Amino acid sequence: MTSSKTIVLRSSDGATFEVDEAVALHSLMIKHRIETGGADSTTIDVPEVTGNTLSKVIEYCKKHVEAPNSDDLKSFDTDFVKVDQAVLCHLAKASYYMNIKGLLDLSSKTIADMFKGKTVEQIRETFHIKNDFTPEEEEELRKENSWNLFV
Amino acid sequence: MEWDSSNSDLSGDEEGGFLLNDGGPLPFPVDSLLQPAPCGFVVSDALEPDHPIIYVNSVFEIITGYRAEEVLGRNCRFLQCRGPYAKRRHPLVDSTVVSEIRRFLEDGIEFKGELLNFTKDGTPLMNRLRMTPIYGDDEVITHIIGIQFFTEVDLDLGPLPGSTTHGTVKSSDPFRSSLLSFRLTPDGTRSPSRGLCRILQLSDEVICLKILSRLTPRDIASVGSVCRRFYEVVKNEDLWRMVCQNAWGSETTRVLETVPGAKRLGWGRLARELTTLEAAAWRKVTVGGAVEPSRCNFSACAVGNRVVLFGGEGVNMQPMNDTFVLDLNSSKPEWQHVKVGSPPPGRWGHTLSCVNGSNLVVFGGCGTQGLLNDVFLLDLDAKHPTWREISGLAPPLPRSWHSSCTLDGTKLIVSGGCADSGVLLSDTFLLDLSMEKPIWREIPVTWTPPSRLGHTLSVYGGRKILMFGGLAKSGPLRFRSSDVFTMDLSEDEPCWRSVTGSGMPGAGNPGGIGPPPRLDHVAVSLPGGRILVFGGSVAGLHSASQLYILDPTEEKPTWRILNVPGRPPRFAWGHSTCVVGGTRAIVLGGQTGEEWMLSELHELSLASSVI
């Protein structure tokens, strides 16, 4: 095989991860950094992402680069996003910043599924969102956004 | 959360209202013990060694993950062990609290405190616990009542030993999550869980383009009411356009965009009105010009906001071959005869469909020499519009009063109809007009619905078609039908099914009040997959102008009646009705027999107009 060059990725909290270059290139942002960066830059800083999240992102990239046609890729993805909300949102944020389309789509879709069919109150509960409307505004919104079907 | 001390008097001989496993009721009011919040409730037998559990309630089962049969007979200290296989108390459990519990119970005093517990899958929970001794007749403690109020704890303990799942994975059971997040505020009202809100930390771009764009229009409406940030985010017209396109398909959104910007509702408003149909109304439209010589049994079709009419049967029953256009975008719409090159042979009982943007395709019908199966195509926007014959190999049998529809905007589908010597057909053919040399292809099926004419084919959900009604063969007879059949053309081997999904012939029509059987009716595909039916030749004394709506994508598709203000036309025929701009069904007024009024049209508008 060709040279297995490795890249070191450094998270916001200083954790370092050594990965194969091919795996790192799965992130278009890192690819761009490498292509436009200095000659021997083997350490890339990823200041927007913490170590915990970066470790998971790398796990995703590894699987998708090393075994892109494997039969269990789908079940890998399904299990990969069986995490709590905080981790999911961190993954969405990180994959957006690091430009990893597959992971961004996967995490976004999982978050989107958590909205489906929910009432306003249920959405607030699920995502721990504070209701910052005044009672008058809420009343207006209730009228505006309650779509009554013709039945 | 405050413990109400007035509930601590538990002696008394009121009936408890619940039974223990051994059949005897407890001699105290159980209900008053339960705080107005979901609590775990455990009863232990204090007379047996090591106080075995004799009852747990369902909240306990759901939150801890242990079912009653797994824990009855055990002391409830197992909750201090992490996971079902651990034998010892987890080191993080405060042993001084454990000793305190033992002392209090020995002294017969009620205990109140907090203790770390674990669910069956190893999730840590804080158990705000109250344990109350119950005294029997002779001052001996007979039972211990435990009331637990569980809350989530932010502890990363790593995976549960011996399991393949991560120990801190929050239960995907929504019931458990909502029970855990249920809290009382000091004034007793509910408030959402005080977890950290992560989703609002994402950028507008990710929220809008990546997450919300995947939701249905109705869900977006709810999202907009959640908080100020979402209210602002949801105002984005691009988001609504994406949502509409995802919900209705790109073909439908393309058609909706053909309405000029000034006359078009915003996507948000359009999404709402086309979902709720709250602005649907009948109105009369008067237009100028004339379609002469007069005729009946012509075909009409919409190209963007223009209505195109071709052929028909003249007063002397002669088949006609002229083409007329009515531009409803103009401030004074009027019928105009289109000078076209090489018109097809005259005909009536044919179909006219729109393909490839601004092209019209004619198929079949009855001409001077009998039934036809030729295909002619016209580009309405060409400088010199010219009809061009498409000679496809192996065309379907010549026929009239068949039905047609356009799939993907490029493929013509025809089905059924009446062939020579009056034989009814039940085949389905497809002609891909996006190809250089289109070839007819019959869709092979093992079973077809009874053959028929005057039925409708509607496209919904991308590549599915729905067949409704018509005059159908039944043995040696023919009856008006109100059957619904669907076919999914994205499958490798498409087949006809009843709308309830059953593959068995005749197995299931939709529920609800369905339209009375009919032929030559109008079926309009609404965005989102619903089908609207009205008009036609209806059996019996039923009104043809009643609107019926069906959503074949529902789990249990049900016919519903749509009540719409305004005066509907008395008669409406399928081959003379078309939908312009995706939101206006134009009915070219028919009388039975005689002259057809083409200067006064009836329009069923599905959304408000901007004027």
Coordinates of N, CA and C in Angstrom, one line a residue, chain A residues 6-142:
Chain A
T6 N 0.5 9.6 8.8 CA -0.4 9.9 9.9 C -0.5 11.4 10.2
I7 N -1.6 11.8 10.6 CA -1.8 13.2 11.0 C -2.2 13.2 12.5
V8 N -1.8 14.3 13.2 CA -2.2 14.4 14.5 C -3.3 15.5 14.6
L9 N -4.4 15.2 15.2 CA -5.4 16.2 15.4 C -5.5 16.6 16.8
R10 N -5.5 17.9 17.1 CA -5.5 18.4 18.5 C -6.8 19.1 18.8
S11 N -7.5 18.7 19.8 CA -8.8 19.3 20.1 C -8.7 20.5 20.9
S12 N -9.8 21.2 21.3 CA -9.8 22.4 22.0 C -9.2 22.3 23.4
D13 N -9.4 21.1 24.0 CA -8.9 20.9 25.3 C -7.5 20.2 25.3
G14 N -6.8 20.3 24.2 CA -5.4 19.8 24.2 C -5.3 18.3 23.9
A15 N -6.3 17.5 23.8 CA -6.2 16.1 23.5 C -5.7 15.9 22.1
T16 N -4.8 15.0 21.9 CA -4.3 14.7 20.6 C -4.7 13.3 20.1
F17 N -4.9 13.2 18.8 CA -5.3 12.0 18.2 C -4.5 11.7 17.0
E18 N -3.9 10.6 16.9 CA -3.1 10.3 15.7 C -4.0 9.4 14.8
V19 N -4.1 9.9 13.5 CA -5.0 9.2 12.6 C -4.3 9.1 11.3
D20 N -4.7 8.1 10.5 CA -4.2 7.9 9.1 C -4.6 9.1 8.3
E21 N -3.8 9.6 7.4 CA -4.1 10.7 6.6 C -5.4 10.6 5.9
A22 N -5.6 9.3 5.3 CA -6.8 9.1 4.6 C -8.1 9.3 5.4
V23 N -8.0 8.9 6.7 CA -9.1 9.1 7.6 C -9.4 10.6 7.9
A24 N -8.2 11.3 8.1 CA -8.4 12.8 8.4 C -8.9 13.5 7.2
L25 N -8.6 13.1 6.0 CA -9.1 13.8 4.8 C -10.6 13.6 4.6
H26 N -11.2 12.8 5.3 CA -12.7 12.6 5.3 C -13.3 13.9 5.7
S27 N -12.6 14.7 6.5 CA -13.1 16.0 6.8 C -12.5 17.0 5.8
L28 N -13.5 17.6 5.0 CA -13.0 18.5 4.0 C -12.3 19.8 4.5
M29 N -12.6 20.1 5.7 CA -11.9 21.3 6.3 C -10.5 20.9 6.6
I30 N -10.2 19.7 7.1 CA -8.8 19.3 7.3 C -8.1 19.1 6.0
K31 N -8.9 18.6 5.0 CA -8.3 18.4 3.7 C -7.8 19.7 3.1
H32 N -8.6 20.7 3.3 CA -8.3 22.1 2.8 C -7.1 22.6 3.6
R33 N -7.1 22.4 4.9 CA -6.0 22.9 5.7 C -4.6 22.3 5.3
I34 N -4.7 20.9 5.0 CA -3.5 20.3 4.6 C -3.0 20.8 3.2
E35 N -4.0 20.9 2.3 CA -3.6 21.3 1.0 C -3.1 22.7 0.9
T36 N -3.6 23.6 1.8 CA -3.2 25.0 1.7 C -2.2 25.4 2.8
G37 N -2.1 24.5 3.7 CA -1.2 24.8 4.9 C 0.2 24.7 4.6
G38 N 1.0 24.8 5.6 CA 2.5 24.7 5.5 C 2.9 23.4 5.0
A39 N 4.2 23.3 4.6 CA 4.7 22.1 4.0 C 4.6 20.8 4.8
D40 N 5.0 20.9 6.1 CA 5.1 19.7 6.9 C 4.1 19.7 8.0
S41 N 3.0 20.3 7.8 CA 2.0 20.4 8.9 C 1.4 19.0 9.2
T42 N 1.9 18.3 10.2 CA 1.3 17.1 10.6 C 0.4 17.1 11.8
T43 N 0.4 18.3 12.4 CA -0.5 18.5 13.6 C -1.5 19.6 13.2
I44 N -2.7 19.2 13.2 CA -3.8 20.2 12.9 C -4.6 20.4 14.1
D45 N -4.8 21.7 14.4 CA -5.6 22.1 15.5 C -7.1 22.2 15.1
V46 N -7.9 21.6 16.0 CA -9.4 21.7 15.7 C -10.0 22.4 17.0
P47 N -9.8 23.7 17.1 CA -10.2 24.4 18.3 C -11.7 24.5 18.6
E48 N -12.5 24.1 17.6 CA -13.9 24.2 17.9 C -14.5 23.0 18.5
V49 N -13.7 21.9 18.6 CA -14.2 20.6 19.0 C -13.4 20.1 20.2
T50 N -14.2 19.6 21.2 CA -13.5 19.0 22.4 C -13.0 17.6 22.1
G51 N -12.2 17.2 23.0 CA -11.6 15.8 22.8 C -12.6 14.7 22.7
N52 N -13.6 14.7 23.6 CA -14.6 13.7 23.6 C -15.3 13.6 22.2
T53 N -15.7 14.8 21.7 CA -16.4 14.8 20.5 C -15.5 14.4 19.3
L54 N -14.3 14.9 19.4 CA -13.3 14.6 18.3 C -13.1 13.1 18.2
S55 N -13.0 12.5 19.4 CA -12.7 11.1 19.4 C -13.9 10.3 18.6
K56 N -15.1 10.8 18.9 CA -16.2 10.1 18.2 C -16.2 10.4 16.7
V57 N -15.9 11.7 16.4 CA -15.8 12.0 14.9 C -14.8 11.2 14.2
I58 N -13.7 11.0 14.8 CA -12.6 10.2 14.2 C -13.1 8.7 14.1
E59 N -13.8 8.2 15.1 CA -14.4 6.9 15.0 C -15.3 6.7 13.8
Y60 N -16.1 7.8 13.5 CA -17.0 7.8 12.3 C -16.2 7.8 11.1
C61 N -15.2 8.7 11.0 CA -14.4 8.8 9.8 C -13.7 7.5 9.5
K62 N -13.1 6.9 10.5 CA -12.4 5.6 10.4 C -13.2 4.6 9.7
K63 N -14.4 4.4 10.2 CA -15.3 3.4 9.7 C -15.7 3.7 8.3
H64 N -16.0 5.0 8.0 CA -16.4 5.3 6.6 C -15.3 5.3 5.6
V65 N -14.1 5.5 6.0 CA -13.0 5.5 5.1 C -12.4 4.1 4.9
E66 N -12.4 3.3 6.0 CA -11.7 2.0 5.9 C -12.7 1.0 5.4
A67 N -14.0 1.1 5.6 CA -14.9 0.1 5.2 C -16.2 0.7 4.6
P68 N -16.0 1.5 3.5 CA -17.1 2.2 3.0 C -18.2 1.4 2.4
N69 N -17.9 0.2 2.0 CA -18.9 -0.7 1.3 C -19.3 -1.8 2.2
S70 N -19.0 -1.8 3.4 CA -19.3 -2.9 4.3 C -20.8 -3.0 4.5
D71 N -21.3 -4.2 4.7 CA -22.7 -4.4 4.9 C -23.2 -3.8 6.2
D72 N -22.3 -3.7 7.2 CA -22.8 -3.3 8.5 C -22.7 -1.8 8.6
L73 N -22.4 -1.1 7.5 CA -22.2 0.4 7.6 C -23.5 1.1 8.1
K74 N -24.6 0.6 7.6 CA -25.9 1.1 8.0 C -26.2 0.9 9.5
S75 N -25.9 -0.3 9.9 CA -26.2 -0.5 11.4 C -25.1 0.2 12.2
F76 N -23.9 0.4 11.7 CA -22.9 1.2 12.4 C -23.5 2.6 12.6
D77 N -24.0 3.2 11.5 CA -24.5 4.5 11.6 C -25.7 4.6 12.6
T78 N -26.6 3.6 12.5 CA -27.7 3.7 13.4 C -27.3 3.6 14.8
D79 N -26.3 2.8 15.2 CA -25.9 2.7 16.5 C -25.1 3.9 16.9
F80 N -24.4 4.4 15.9 CA -23.5 5.6 16.2 C -24.2 6.7 16.8
V81 N -25.4 7.0 16.4 CA -26.2 8.1 16.9 C -27.1 7.8 18.1
K82 N -26.9 6.6 18.6 CA -27.7 6.3 19.8 C -27.0 6.8 21.0
V83 N -27.0 8.1 21.1 CA -26.3 8.8 22.2 C -27.2 9.9 22.7
D84 N -26.8 10.5 23.9 CA -27.7 11.4 24.4 C -27.6 12.7 23.6
Q85 N -28.6 13.6 23.8 CA -28.8 14.8 23.0 C -27.6 15.7 23.0
A86 N -26.9 15.8 24.1 CA -25.7 16.7 24.2 C -24.7 16.2 23.2
V87 N -24.4 14.9 23.2 CA -23.4 14.4 22.3 C -23.8 14.6 20.9
L88 N -25.1 14.3 20.6 CA -25.7 14.5 19.3 C -25.5 15.9 18.7
C89 N -25.8 16.9 19.6 CA -25.6 18.3 19.1 C -24.2 18.6 18.9
H90 N -23.3 18.1 19.8 CA -21.9 18.3 19.6 C -21.4 17.7 18.3
L91 N -21.9 16.5 18.0 CA -21.5 15.9 16.7 C -22.0 16.7 15.5
A92 N -23.2 17.3 15.6 CA -23.7 18.1 14.5 C -22.8 19.3 14.3
K93 N -22.5 20.0 15.5 CA -21.7 21.2 15.4 C -20.3 20.9 14.8
A94 N -19.7 19.8 15.3 CA -18.4 19.5 14.9 C -18.4 19.1 13.5
S95 N -19.3 18.3 13.0 CA -19.3 17.8 11.6 C -19.6 19.0 10.7
Y96 N -20.3 20.0 11.1 CA -20.5 21.2 10.3 C -19.2 22.0 10.2
Y97 N -18.6 22.2 11.3 CA -17.3 22.9 11.3 C -16.2 22.2 10.6
M98 N -16.2 20.9 10.7 CA -15.1 20.1 10.1 C -15.5 19.6 8.7
N99 N -16.7 20.0 8.2 CA -17.2 19.7 6.9 C -17.1 18.2 6.6
I100 N -17.9 17.5 7.3 CA -18.0 16.0 7.1 C -19.5 15.8 6.8
K101 N -19.8 15.8 5.5 CA -21.2 15.8 5.1 C -22.0 14.6 5.7
G102 N -21.4 13.4 5.6 CA -22.2 12.2 6.0 C -22.5 12.3 7.5
L103 N -21.6 12.7 8.3 CA -21.9 12.8 9.7 C -22.8 13.9 10.0
L104 N -22.7 15.0 9.3 CA -23.6 16.1 9.5 C -25.1 15.7 9.2
D105 N -25.2 15.0 8.1 CA -26.5 14.6 7.7 C -27.1 13.6 8.7
L106 N -26.2 12.7 9.1 CA -26.7 11.6 10.0 C -27.1 12.2 11.4
S107 N -26.3 13.1 11.9 CA -26.7 13.7 13.2 C -27.9 14.6 13.1
S108 N -27.9 15.4 12.0 CA -29.0 16.3 11.8 C -30.3 15.5 11.6
K109 N -30.3 14.4 10.9 CA -31.5 13.7 10.7 C -32.0 13.1 12.0
T110 N -31.0 12.6 12.8 CA -31.4 12.1 14.1 C -32.1 13.1 15.0
I111 N -31.5 14.3 15.0 CA -32.1 15.4 15.7 C -33.5 15.8 15.2
A112 N -33.6 15.8 13.8 CA -34.8 16.2 13.2 C -35.9 15.2 13.6
D113 N -35.6 13.9 13.7 CA -36.5 12.9 14.0 C -37.1 13.1 15.4
M114 N -36.3 13.8 16.3 CA -36.8 14.1 17.6 C -37.8 15.2 17.7
F115 N -38.0 15.9 16.5 CA -39.0 16.9 16.5 C -40.3 16.4 16.0
K116 N -40.2 15.3 15.2 CA -41.4 14.9 14.4 C -42.6 14.6 15.2
G117 N -43.7 15.2 14.8 CA -45.0 14.9 15.5 C -45.2 15.4 16.9
K118 N -44.3 16.2 17.3 CA -44.4 16.7 18.7 C -45.1 18.0 18.8
T119 N -45.8 18.2 19.9 CA -46.4 19.5 20.2 C -45.4 20.5 20.7
V120 N -45.8 21.8 20.7 CA -44.8 22.8 21.2 C -44.2 22.5 22.5
E121 N -45.1 22.1 23.5 CA -44.6 21.7 24.8 C -43.7 20.6 24.8
Q122 N -44.0 19.6 24.0 CA -43.1 18.4 23.9 C -41.8 18.7 23.4
I123 N -41.7 19.7 22.4 CA -40.4 20.1 21.8 C -39.6 20.8 22.9
R124 N -40.3 21.6 23.7 CA -39.5 22.3 24.8 C -39.0 21.3 25.8
E125 N -39.8 20.3 26.2 CA -39.3 19.3 27.1 C -38.1 18.6 26.6
T126 N -38.3 18.1 25.3 CA -37.2 17.3 24.8 C -35.9 18.0 24.7
F127 N -35.9 19.2 24.3 CA -34.7 20.0 24.1 C -34.3 20.9 25.2
H128 N -35.1 20.9 26.3 CA -34.8 21.7 27.4 C -34.8 23.2 27.0
I129 N -35.8 23.6 26.2 CA -35.9 25.0 25.8 C -36.8 25.8 26.6
K130 N -36.4 27.0 27.0 CA -37.2 27.8 27.9 C -38.2 28.6 27.0
N131 N -39.4 28.7 27.5 CA -40.4 29.4 26.8 C -40.2 30.9 27.1
D132 N -39.7 31.7 26.1 CA -39.4 33.1 26.4 C -40.4 34.0 25.8
F133 N -41.6 33.6 25.5 CA -42.7 34.4 25.0 C -43.5 35.0 26.2
T134 N -44.1 36.2 26.0 CA -45.0 36.7 26.9 C -46.3 35.9 26.7
P135 N -47.2 35.9 27.7 CA -48.5 35.2 27.5 C -49.3 35.8 26.4
E136 N -49.2 37.1 26.1 CA -49.9 37.6 25.0 C -49.4 37.1 23.7
E137 N -48.0 37.1 23.6 CA -47.4 36.6 22.4 C -47.8 35.1 22.2
E138 N -47.8 34.4 23.2 CA -48.1 32.9 23.1 C -49.5 32.8 22.6
E139 N -50.4 33.6 23.0 CA -51.8 33.5 22.6 C -51.9 33.8 21.1
E140 N -51.2 34.8 20.6 CA -51.1 35.1 19.2 C -50.6 34.0 18.4
L141 N -49.5 33.4 18.9 CA -48.8 32.3 18.2 C -49.7 31.1 18.1
R142 N -50.4 30.9 19.2 CA -51.3 29.7 19.3 C -52.3 29.8 18.1

